[in-house]
Amino acid sequence: MSVTVLSGKTAKEIQKNEFDEITAKFKKICIDIGTGDGKNIYRKAKNDKETLYIGLDPVRDNMEEIAVKIAKKPEKGGLDNALLVISTAENLPDELCSVADRVTVLFPWGVLLEGIVKPEEKFILAVKKAAKSGAEFEFITTYSANREENMMETRGMPELSIEYFNGEYKEKLKGYGLTINNIELLDNEYVKGFDSKWARRLAFGRKRDFYRITGIIG
Ligand SMILES: C[S@@+](CC[C@H](N)C(=O)[O-])C[C@H]1O[C@@H](n2cnc3c(N)ncnc32)[C@H](O)[C@@H]1O
């Protein structure tokens, strides 16, 4: 078994023993599923050297710019506590199972959004699979009938509200082993604190409601 890591511009296979050697150096591990351009985890990793930040995304090209930066010398922005893994959530490599102290899914779109918000078993179980027992999870999501009517119709998405997340959604997550502790309604100002191109596009666009769902896994 191996995990495919983007190192600079090169995709490298890392074997389990090598992967374990990397993770053993850190107090904590955070896995960000659907990390996009990886800029959100880059900033977190820069400010928290005791945690290994692993960004996971199936689209290698999205992550290439930040992978090149991570691979540089430390004085040029290189980091040894950030790793970019090429994979979908559903096909989580074995090496990433039961390792995370924290799992995040930030501003998902498309199938990942659908999987997290509906919620769909294979996506929520991917979050659970990545986590150690007692790990934290964080989902931040946004869409609305004003802006994304077509997407909501095509994908059969529910309207987002505190009530939605506090009701059947909470029960379903509990059934998969995720306990929601907090549901927050946030605005564009909050999202201005994130660095990815996608987050910045949302934050600096028209006014939106963002829902942040946090809790404990297992
Ligand atoms: C809106 S984008 C980027 C979101 C990113 N977290 C951010 O804050 O910029 C959503 C990402 O989800 C990724 N994605 C799509 N399907 C996925 C899947 N099945 N598993 C994991 N990631 C997926 C896409 O490649 C894309 O980069």
mmCIF file of C-alpha atoms and ligand atoms in Angstrom:
data_model
loop_
_atom_site.group_PDB
_atom_site.id
_atom_site.type_symbol
_atom_site.label_atom_id
_atom_site.label_comp_id
_atom_site.label_asym_id
_atom_site.label_seq_id
_atom_site.Cartn_x
_atom_site.Cartn_y
_atom_site.Cartn_z
ATOM 1 C CA MET A 1 0.000 0.000 0.000
ATOM 2 C CA SER A 2 1.169 3.546 -0.643
ATOM 3 C CA VAL A 3 -0.058 7.122 -0.622
ATOM 4 C CA THR A 4 0.401 9.502 -3.576
ATOM 5 C CA VAL A 5 1.925 12.783 -2.440
ATOM 6 C CA LEU A 6 2.536 15.875 -4.547
ATOM 7 C CA SER A 7 6.115 16.926 -3.906
ATOM 8 C CA GLY A 8 6.856 20.095 -5.851
ATOM 9 C CA LYS A 9 5.650 19.292 -9.359
ATOM 10 C CA THR A 10 6.188 15.542 -8.930
ATOM 11 C CA ALA A 11 3.688 12.962 -7.725
ATOM 12 C CA LYS A 12 5.525 10.504 -5.447
ATOM 13 C CA GLU A 13 4.396 7.215 -3.966
ATOM 14 C CA ILE A 14 5.144 7.031 -0.250
ATOM 15 C CA GLN A 15 5.125 3.605 1.415
ATOM 16 C CA LYS A 16 3.449 3.076 4.781
ATOM 17 C CA ASN A 17 6.708 2.925 6.788
ATOM 18 C CA GLU A 18 7.938 6.200 5.276
ATOM 19 C CA PHE A 19 4.542 7.817 5.874
ATOM 20 C CA ASP A 20 4.537 6.636 9.498
ATOM 21 C CA GLU A 21 8.024 8.114 9.969
ATOM 22 C CA ILE A 22 6.730 11.507 8.808
ATOM 23 C CA THR A 23 3.598 11.476 10.986
ATOM 24 C CA ALA A 24 5.540 10.306 14.080
ATOM 25 C CA LYS A 25 7.398 13.650 14.153
ATOM 26 C CA PHE A 26 4.239 15.605 14.976
ATOM 27 C CA LYS A 27 2.071 16.034 18.053
ATOM 28 C CA LYS A 28 -1.101 16.343 16.010
ATOM 29 C CA ILE A 29 -2.409 15.681 12.507
ATOM 30 C CA CYS A 30 -5.081 17.650 10.675
ATOM 31 C CA ILE A 31 -6.552 16.338 7.408
ATOM 32 C CA ASP A 32 -8.318 18.808 5.117
ATOM 33 C CA ILE A 33 -10.550 16.975 2.632
ATOM 34 C CA GLY A 34 -11.094 18.712 -0.738
ATOM 35 C CA THR A 35 -8.271 21.133 0.032
ATOM 36 C CA GLY A 36 -8.410 22.825 -3.408
ATOM 37 C CA ASP A 37 -5.342 25.002 -3.949
ATOM 38 C CA GLY A 38 -3.997 24.066 -0.481
ATOM 39 C CA LYS A 39 -3.574 27.686 0.616
ATOM 40 C CA ASN A 40 -5.761 27.281 3.704
ATOM 41 C CA ILE A 41 -3.604 24.480 5.107
ATOM 42 C CA TYR A 42 -0.399 26.245 4.087
ATOM 43 C CA ARG A 43 -1.201 29.191 6.369
ATOM 44 C CA LYS A 44 -2.285 26.912 9.231
ATOM 45 C CA ALA A 45 0.894 24.825 8.907
ATOM 46 C CA LYS A 46 3.065 27.935 8.906
ATOM 47 C CA ASN A 47 1.570 29.087 12.204
ATOM 48 C CA ASP A 48 1.441 25.709 13.953
ATOM 49 C CA LYS A 49 4.669 23.772 13.460
ATOM 50 C CA GLU A 50 3.741 21.000 15.923
ATOM 51 C CA THR A 51 0.859 19.845 13.742
ATOM 52 C CA LEU A 52 1.151 18.052 10.399
ATOM 53 C CA TYR A 53 -1.401 19.485 7.963
ATOM 54 C CA ILE A 54 -2.429 17.081 5.222
ATOM 55 C CA GLY A 55 -4.440 18.495 2.323
ATOM 56 C CA LEU A 56 -6.284 15.910 0.227
ATOM 57 C CA ASP A 57 -7.715 16.555 -3.222
ATOM 58 C CA PRO A 58 -8.104 14.459 -6.384
ATOM 59 C CA VAL A 59 -7.152 17.374 -8.681
ATOM 60 C CA ARG A 60 -3.369 17.556 -8.707
ATOM 61 C CA ASP A 61 -3.164 20.727 -10.810
ATOM 62 C CA ASN A 62 -5.081 22.742 -8.181
ATOM 63 C CA MET A 63 -2.417 21.953 -5.579
ATOM 64 C CA GLU A 64 0.715 22.350 -7.717
ATOM 65 C CA GLU A 65 1.516 25.998 -6.940
ATOM 66 C CA ILE A 66 1.435 25.468 -3.173
ATOM 67 C CA ALA A 67 3.226 22.091 -3.482
ATOM 68 C CA VAL A 68 6.124 23.901 -5.166
ATOM 69 C CA LYS A 69 6.193 26.454 -2.309
ATOM 70 C CA ILE A 70 6.083 23.746 0.388
ATOM 71 C CA ALA A 71 9.068 21.967 -1.233
ATOM 72 C CA LYS A 72 11.272 25.114 -1.128
ATOM 73 C CA LYS A 73 13.902 25.844 1.544
ATOM 74 C CA PRO A 74 12.355 27.137 4.811
ATOM 75 C CA GLU A 75 13.689 30.680 4.206
ATOM 76 C CA LYS A 76 11.805 30.714 0.895
ATOM 77 C CA GLY A 77 8.517 29.539 2.393
ATOM 78 C CA GLY A 78 9.155 25.787 2.474
ATOM 79 C CA LEU A 79 7.437 23.745 5.192
ATOM 80 C CA ASP A 80 8.052 20.263 6.567
ATOM 81 C CA ASN A 81 4.661 20.071 8.306
ATOM 82 C CA ALA A 82 2.435 20.280 5.226
ATOM 83 C CA LEU A 83 1.685 17.389 2.886
ATOM 84 C CA LEU A 84 -0.529 17.277 -0.205
ATOM 85 C CA VAL A 85 -2.146 13.956 -1.021
ATOM 86 C CA ILE A 86 -3.763 13.207 -4.385
ATOM 87 C CA SER A 87 -6.928 11.239 -3.636
ATOM 88 C CA THR A 88 -10.679 11.409 -3.395
ATOM 89 C CA ALA A 89 -12.275 11.258 0.044
ATOM 90 C CA GLU A 90 -14.099 8.032 -0.818
ATOM 91 C CA ASN A 91 -10.852 6.250 -1.708
ATOM 92 C CA LEU A 92 -8.949 7.411 1.327
ATOM 93 C CA PRO A 93 -5.531 5.690 1.313
ATOM 94 C CA ASP A 94 -5.070 3.196 4.178
ATOM 95 C CA GLU A 95 -2.158 5.266 5.479
ATOM 96 C CA LEU A 96 -4.556 8.109 6.266
ATOM 97 C CA CYS A 97 -6.983 5.958 8.247
ATOM 98 C CA SER A 98 -7.367 6.645 12.000
ATOM 99 C CA VAL A 99 -4.541 9.223 12.057
ATOM 100 C CA ALA A 100 -6.244 12.627 12.268
ATOM 101 C CA ASP A 101 -6.845 14.644 15.434
ATOM 102 C CA ARG A 102 -8.917 17.010 13.329
ATOM 103 C CA VAL A 103 -10.704 16.617 9.976
ATOM 104 C CA THR A 104 -11.916 19.653 8.041
ATOM 105 C CA VAL A 105 -14.038 20.069 4.923
ATOM 106 C CA LEU A 106 -14.037 23.756 4.003
ATOM 107 C CA PHE A 107 -16.285 25.377 1.404
ATOM 108 C CA PRO A 108 -16.905 22.151 -0.554
ATOM 109 C CA TRP A 109 -18.602 22.204 -3.949
ATOM 110 C CA GLY A 110 -20.006 19.599 -6.362
ATOM 111 C CA VAL A 111 -20.101 15.977 -5.194
ATOM 112 C CA LEU A 112 -18.196 16.759 -2.015
ATOM 113 C CA LEU A 113 -20.714 19.451 -1.040
ATOM 114 C CA GLU A 114 -23.546 17.049 -1.740
ATOM 115 C CA GLY A 115 -21.866 14.313 0.291
ATOM 116 C CA ILE A 116 -21.300 16.522 3.320
ATOM 117 C CA VAL A 117 -24.593 18.429 3.359
ATOM 118 C CA LYS A 118 -27.168 15.769 2.467
ATOM 119 C CA PRO A 119 -25.320 13.883 4.123
ATOM 120 C CA GLU A 120 -24.163 10.821 2.132
ATOM 121 C CA GLU A 121 -22.765 7.808 3.916
ATOM 122 C CA LYS A 122 -19.587 7.364 1.845
ATOM 123 C CA PHE A 123 -18.430 10.949 2.457
ATOM 124 C CA ILE A 124 -19.244 11.087 6.170
ATOM 125 C CA LEU A 125 -17.643 7.679 6.660
ATOM 126 C CA ALA A 126 -14.540 8.997 4.857
ATOM 127 C CA VAL A 127 -14.338 11.774 7.480
ATOM 128 C CA LYS A 128 -14.774 9.178 10.203
ATOM 129 C CA LYS A 129 -12.205 6.829 8.655
ATOM 130 C CA ALA A 130 -9.525 9.531 8.629
ATOM 131 C CA ALA A 131 -10.087 10.369 12.306
ATOM 132 C CA LYS A 132 -8.727 8.985 15.540
ATOM 133 C CA SER A 133 -11.420 8.292 18.089
ATOM 134 C CA GLY A 134 -12.315 11.582 19.797
ATOM 135 C CA ALA A 135 -11.011 13.735 16.912
ATOM 136 C CA GLU A 136 -12.636 17.059 16.039
ATOM 137 C CA PHE A 137 -14.388 17.788 12.775
ATOM 138 C CA GLU A 138 -15.241 21.082 11.114
ATOM 139 C CA PHE A 139 -17.418 21.648 8.041
ATOM 140 C CA ILE A 140 -17.989 25.118 6.575
ATOM 141 C CA THR A 141 -20.504 25.426 3.801
ATOM 142 C CA THR A 142 -22.526 27.959 1.867
ATOM 143 C CA TYR A 143 -25.110 28.119 -0.903
ATOM 144 C CA SER A 144 -28.584 29.545 -1.238
ATOM 145 C CA ALA A 145 -31.621 29.541 -3.479
ATOM 146 C CA ASN A 146 -30.824 33.177 -4.402
ATOM 147 C CA ARG A 147 -27.469 32.302 -5.897
ATOM 148 C CA GLU A 148 -27.425 28.575 -6.614
ATOM 149 C CA GLU A 149 -30.985 27.686 -7.507
ATOM 150 C CA ASN A 150 -29.960 25.481 -10.457
ATOM 151 C CA MET A 151 -27.358 23.584 -8.495
ATOM 152 C CA MET A 152 -29.851 22.994 -5.663
ATOM 153 C CA GLU A 153 -32.439 21.697 -8.089
ATOM 154 C CA THR A 154 -30.077 19.492 -10.081
ATOM 155 C CA ARG A 155 -28.501 17.931 -7.014
ATOM 156 C CA GLY A 156 -31.659 17.935 -4.871
ATOM 157 C CA MET A 157 -29.980 19.967 -2.145
ATOM 158 C CA PRO A 158 -31.806 21.039 1.026
ATOM 159 C CA GLU A 159 -32.146 24.713 1.924
ATOM 160 C CA LEU A 160 -29.486 25.560 4.500
ATOM 161 C CA SER A 161 -30.472 26.891 7.942
ATOM 162 C CA ILE A 162 -29.553 26.402 11.595
ATOM 163 C CA GLU A 163 -32.765 24.365 11.890
ATOM 164 C CA TYR A 164 -31.697 22.067 9.067
ATOM 165 C CA PHE A 165 -28.334 21.268 10.667
ATOM 166 C CA ASN A 166 -29.889 20.994 14.133
ATOM 167 C CA GLY A 167 -32.607 18.565 13.036
ATOM 168 C CA GLU A 168 -32.449 15.461 10.878
ATOM 169 C CA TYR A 169 -28.883 16.279 9.777
ATOM 170 C CA LYS A 170 -27.626 16.105 13.369
ATOM 171 C CA GLU A 171 -29.384 12.776 13.866
ATOM 172 C CA LYS A 172 -27.946 11.311 10.663
ATOM 173 C CA LEU A 173 -24.407 12.378 11.569
ATOM 174 C CA LYS A 174 -24.852 10.858 15.009
ATOM 175 C CA GLY A 175 -25.835 7.607 13.288
ATOM 176 C CA TYR A 176 -22.481 7.660 11.456
ATOM 177 C CA GLY A 177 -20.581 8.369 14.683
ATOM 178 C CA LEU A 178 -20.163 12.161 14.396
ATOM 179 C CA THR A 179 -21.574 14.258 17.250
ATOM 180 C CA ILE A 180 -22.331 17.880 16.397
ATOM 181 C CA ASN A 181 -21.479 20.250 19.265
ATOM 182 C CA ASN A 182 -21.910 23.603 17.594
ATOM 183 C CA ILE A 183 -23.650 25.129 14.577
ATOM 184 C CA GLU A 184 -22.733 28.715 13.731
ATOM 185 C CA LEU A 185 -24.080 31.131 11.166
ATOM 186 C CA LEU A 186 -21.211 33.273 9.893
ATOM 187 C CA ASP A 187 -20.820 36.052 7.369
ATOM 188 C CA ASN A 188 -18.368 37.112 4.668
ATOM 189 C CA GLU A 189 -16.104 38.836 7.225
ATOM 190 C CA TYR A 190 -15.326 35.507 8.899
ATOM 191 C CA VAL A 191 -14.378 33.903 5.585
ATOM 192 C CA LYS A 192 -11.962 36.756 4.777
ATOM 193 C CA GLY A 193 -9.644 34.981 7.264
ATOM 194 C CA PHE A 194 -9.079 32.112 4.807
ATOM 195 C CA ASP A 195 -6.461 32.151 2.072
ATOM 196 C CA SER A 196 -7.629 29.842 -0.724
ATOM 197 C CA LYS A 197 -8.712 31.405 -4.016
ATOM 198 C CA TRP A 198 -12.108 29.784 -3.637
ATOM 199 C CA ALA A 199 -12.657 31.065 -0.086
ATOM 200 C CA ARG A 200 -11.576 34.556 -1.100
ATOM 201 C CA ARG A 201 -13.932 34.520 -4.071
ATOM 202 C CA LEU A 202 -16.792 33.657 -1.722
ATOM 203 C CA ALA A 203 -15.703 36.079 1.005
ATOM 204 C CA PHE A 204 -15.234 39.085 -1.259
ATOM 205 C CA GLY A 205 -18.289 38.382 -3.418
ATOM 206 C CA ARG A 206 -21.880 39.180 -2.566
ATOM 207 C CA LYS A 207 -23.153 38.777 0.991
ATOM 208 C CA ARG A 208 -23.611 35.120 1.956
ATOM 209 C CA ASP A 209 -24.549 32.967 4.920
ATOM 210 C CA PHE A 210 -21.871 30.472 5.901
ATOM 211 C CA TYR A 211 -22.626 27.555 8.208
ATOM 212 C CA ARG A 212 -19.856 26.174 10.410
ATOM 213 C CA ILE A 213 -20.580 22.786 11.919
ATOM 214 C CA THR A 214 -18.160 21.430 14.516
ATOM 215 C CA GLY A 215 -18.082 18.405 16.754
ATOM 216 C CA ILE A 216 -16.423 15.170 17.769
ATOM 217 C CA ILE A 217 -15.871 11.928 15.868
ATOM 218 C CA GLY A 218 -16.228 8.509 17.458
HETATM 219 C C1 LIG B 1 -14.610 24.449 -3.974
HETATM 220 S S1 LIG B 1 -13.232 23.538 -4.150
HETATM 221 C C2 LIG B 1 -12.012 23.983 -2.961
HETATM 222 C C3 LIG B 1 -12.405 24.036 -1.551
HETATM 223 C C4 LIG B 1 -11.206 24.290 -0.645
HETATM 224 N N1 LIG B 1 -11.426 23.596 0.603
HETATM 225 C C5 LIG B 1 -11.021 25.762 -0.409
HETATM 226 O O1 LIG B 1 -11.339 26.232 0.694
HETATM 227 O O2 LIG B 1 -10.569 26.449 -1.317
HETATM 228 C C6 LIG B 1 -13.716 21.915 -3.725
HETATM 229 C C7 LIG B 1 -12.621 20.888 -3.902
HETATM 230 O O3 LIG B 1 -13.144 19.592 -3.677
HETATM 231 C C8 LIG B 1 -12.424 18.696 -4.475
HETATM 232 N N2 LIG B 1 -13.169 17.456 -4.614
HETATM 233 C C9 LIG B 1 -14.110 17.154 -5.531
HETATM 234 N N3 LIG B 1 -14.531 15.891 -5.365
HETATM 235 C C10 LIG B 1 -13.851 15.394 -4.308
HETATM 236 C C11 LIG B 1 -13.847 14.120 -3.658
HETATM 237 N N4 LIG B 1 -14.621 13.155 -4.073
HETATM 238 N N5 LIG B 1 -13.018 13.948 -2.619
HETATM 239 C C12 LIG B 1 -12.203 14.951 -2.212
HETATM 240 N N6 LIG B 1 -12.169 16.160 -2.780
HETATM 241 C C13 LIG B 1 -12.984 16.378 -3.835
HETATM 242 C C14 LIG B 1 -12.251 19.446 -5.788
HETATM 243 O O4 LIG B 1 -11.200 18.933 -6.564
HETATM 244 C C15 LIG B 1 -12.028 20.861 -5.304
HETATM 245 O O5 LIG B 1 -10.654 21.182 -5.228
#
